[in-house]
């Protein structure tokens, strides 16, 4: 997820707009700095690479957010299926409130990002409905204590890093043509090398994946670990798994009536990407990002159309080395 630089306001828990304090400026100046894939500055703060506006919102979130036992937090690396996960979790948990045949279902009129807000984009958010649903790209170590200590649940979704990198590249380059076609961007090779160094927004990606993977093994009631490829492979089984984990299990009547299949189809790439609201080039559920930019191909293996085999092998070797001993495989 890319964050705009200028038009965000961070709002305190009392609803005041937080000023651009000297303290914050001093903090920024003290941090290691690199350029993002978009050629904008990103800073290394407590182990993650993050841009200025997300850092501001993240600090406000860390200082003020109070989790509730019933909250559900969705965590992803950028471009690993966040939009899909948001739509699935929203539809499953709200299914007694909104039937998917309803032409006014919120997902028909609103992009999934407008229904499940990111903590680190604008904080705080107006939140409607229960259970409260939030999303973040942050590592577990950076979440506020209340999320860790209360009974709220975390659903984590990751994706093969080859496709994640390629999806990010396309996203950034579509943003570029929208913002300023003359903007100078790093080359594909430079961006790829940085990604492999861990210098990408909210990266290093492997740190985040490993933290949630370990936690999902230690505390399976707290963290459910999912893979984009497994969702693609058997969406019905994965929806059931999610529903059970969130204590929103499907009844046998629902199963027999095909409710899970209907939800899976409702949230499929084909359905969501064809809704008018998600084709929008002027409507933004995340500041600056056209709703349409969250949908591109939604396929496994599109990396083949951008990076070379030797780049893919380099990334595979890196991932294997980083995940060694964890028992996790990303394929
Ligand atoms: N419903 C559904 N099903 C399957 N795949 C989907 C769906 N919605 C979005 N996508 C694809 O997910 C990619 C975008 O990732 P994110 O949603 O994580 O982006 S973001 O981090 O929220 O900006 C991006 O992947 P690529 O197509 O490979 O670029 C989207 O096309």
PDB file of C-alpha atoms in Angstrom, residues 36 102 112-113 135 186 191 220-221 235 258 279 281 285 317:
ATOM      1  CA  UNK A  36      10.883   3.579  -2.300  1.00  0.00           C
ATOM      2  CA  UNK A 102     -29.027  -7.536  -1.698  1.00  0.00           C
ATOM      3  CA  UNK A 112     -13.349  -3.250   0.402  1.00  0.00           C
ATOM      4  CA  UNK A 113     -10.797  -0.690   1.616  1.00  0.00           C
ATOM      5  CA  UNK A 135      -6.311  -3.989   8.602  1.00  0.00           C
ATOM      6  CA  UNK A 186      14.122   3.278 -10.317  1.00  0.00           C
ATOM      7  CA  UNK A 191      13.615  -2.068  -7.510  1.00  0.00           C
ATOM      8  CA  UNK A 220      -3.364 -20.774  16.887  1.00  0.00           C
ATOM      9  CA  UNK A 221      -6.417 -19.304  18.630  1.00  0.00           C
ATOM     10  CA  UNK A 235     -11.596 -21.050  -1.454  1.00  0.00           C
ATOM     11  CA  UNK A 258     -24.363 -23.225  -0.929  1.00  0.00           C
ATOM     12  CA  UNK A 279     -13.635   0.337 -11.860  1.00  0.00           C
ATOM     13  CA  UNK A 281     -10.579   6.025 -11.563  1.00  0.00           C
ATOM     14  CA  UNK A 285     -11.155   4.376  -0.683  1.00  0.00           C
ATOM     15  CA  UNK A 317      17.078 -18.637  -2.728  1.00  0.00           C
TER      16      UNK A 317
END
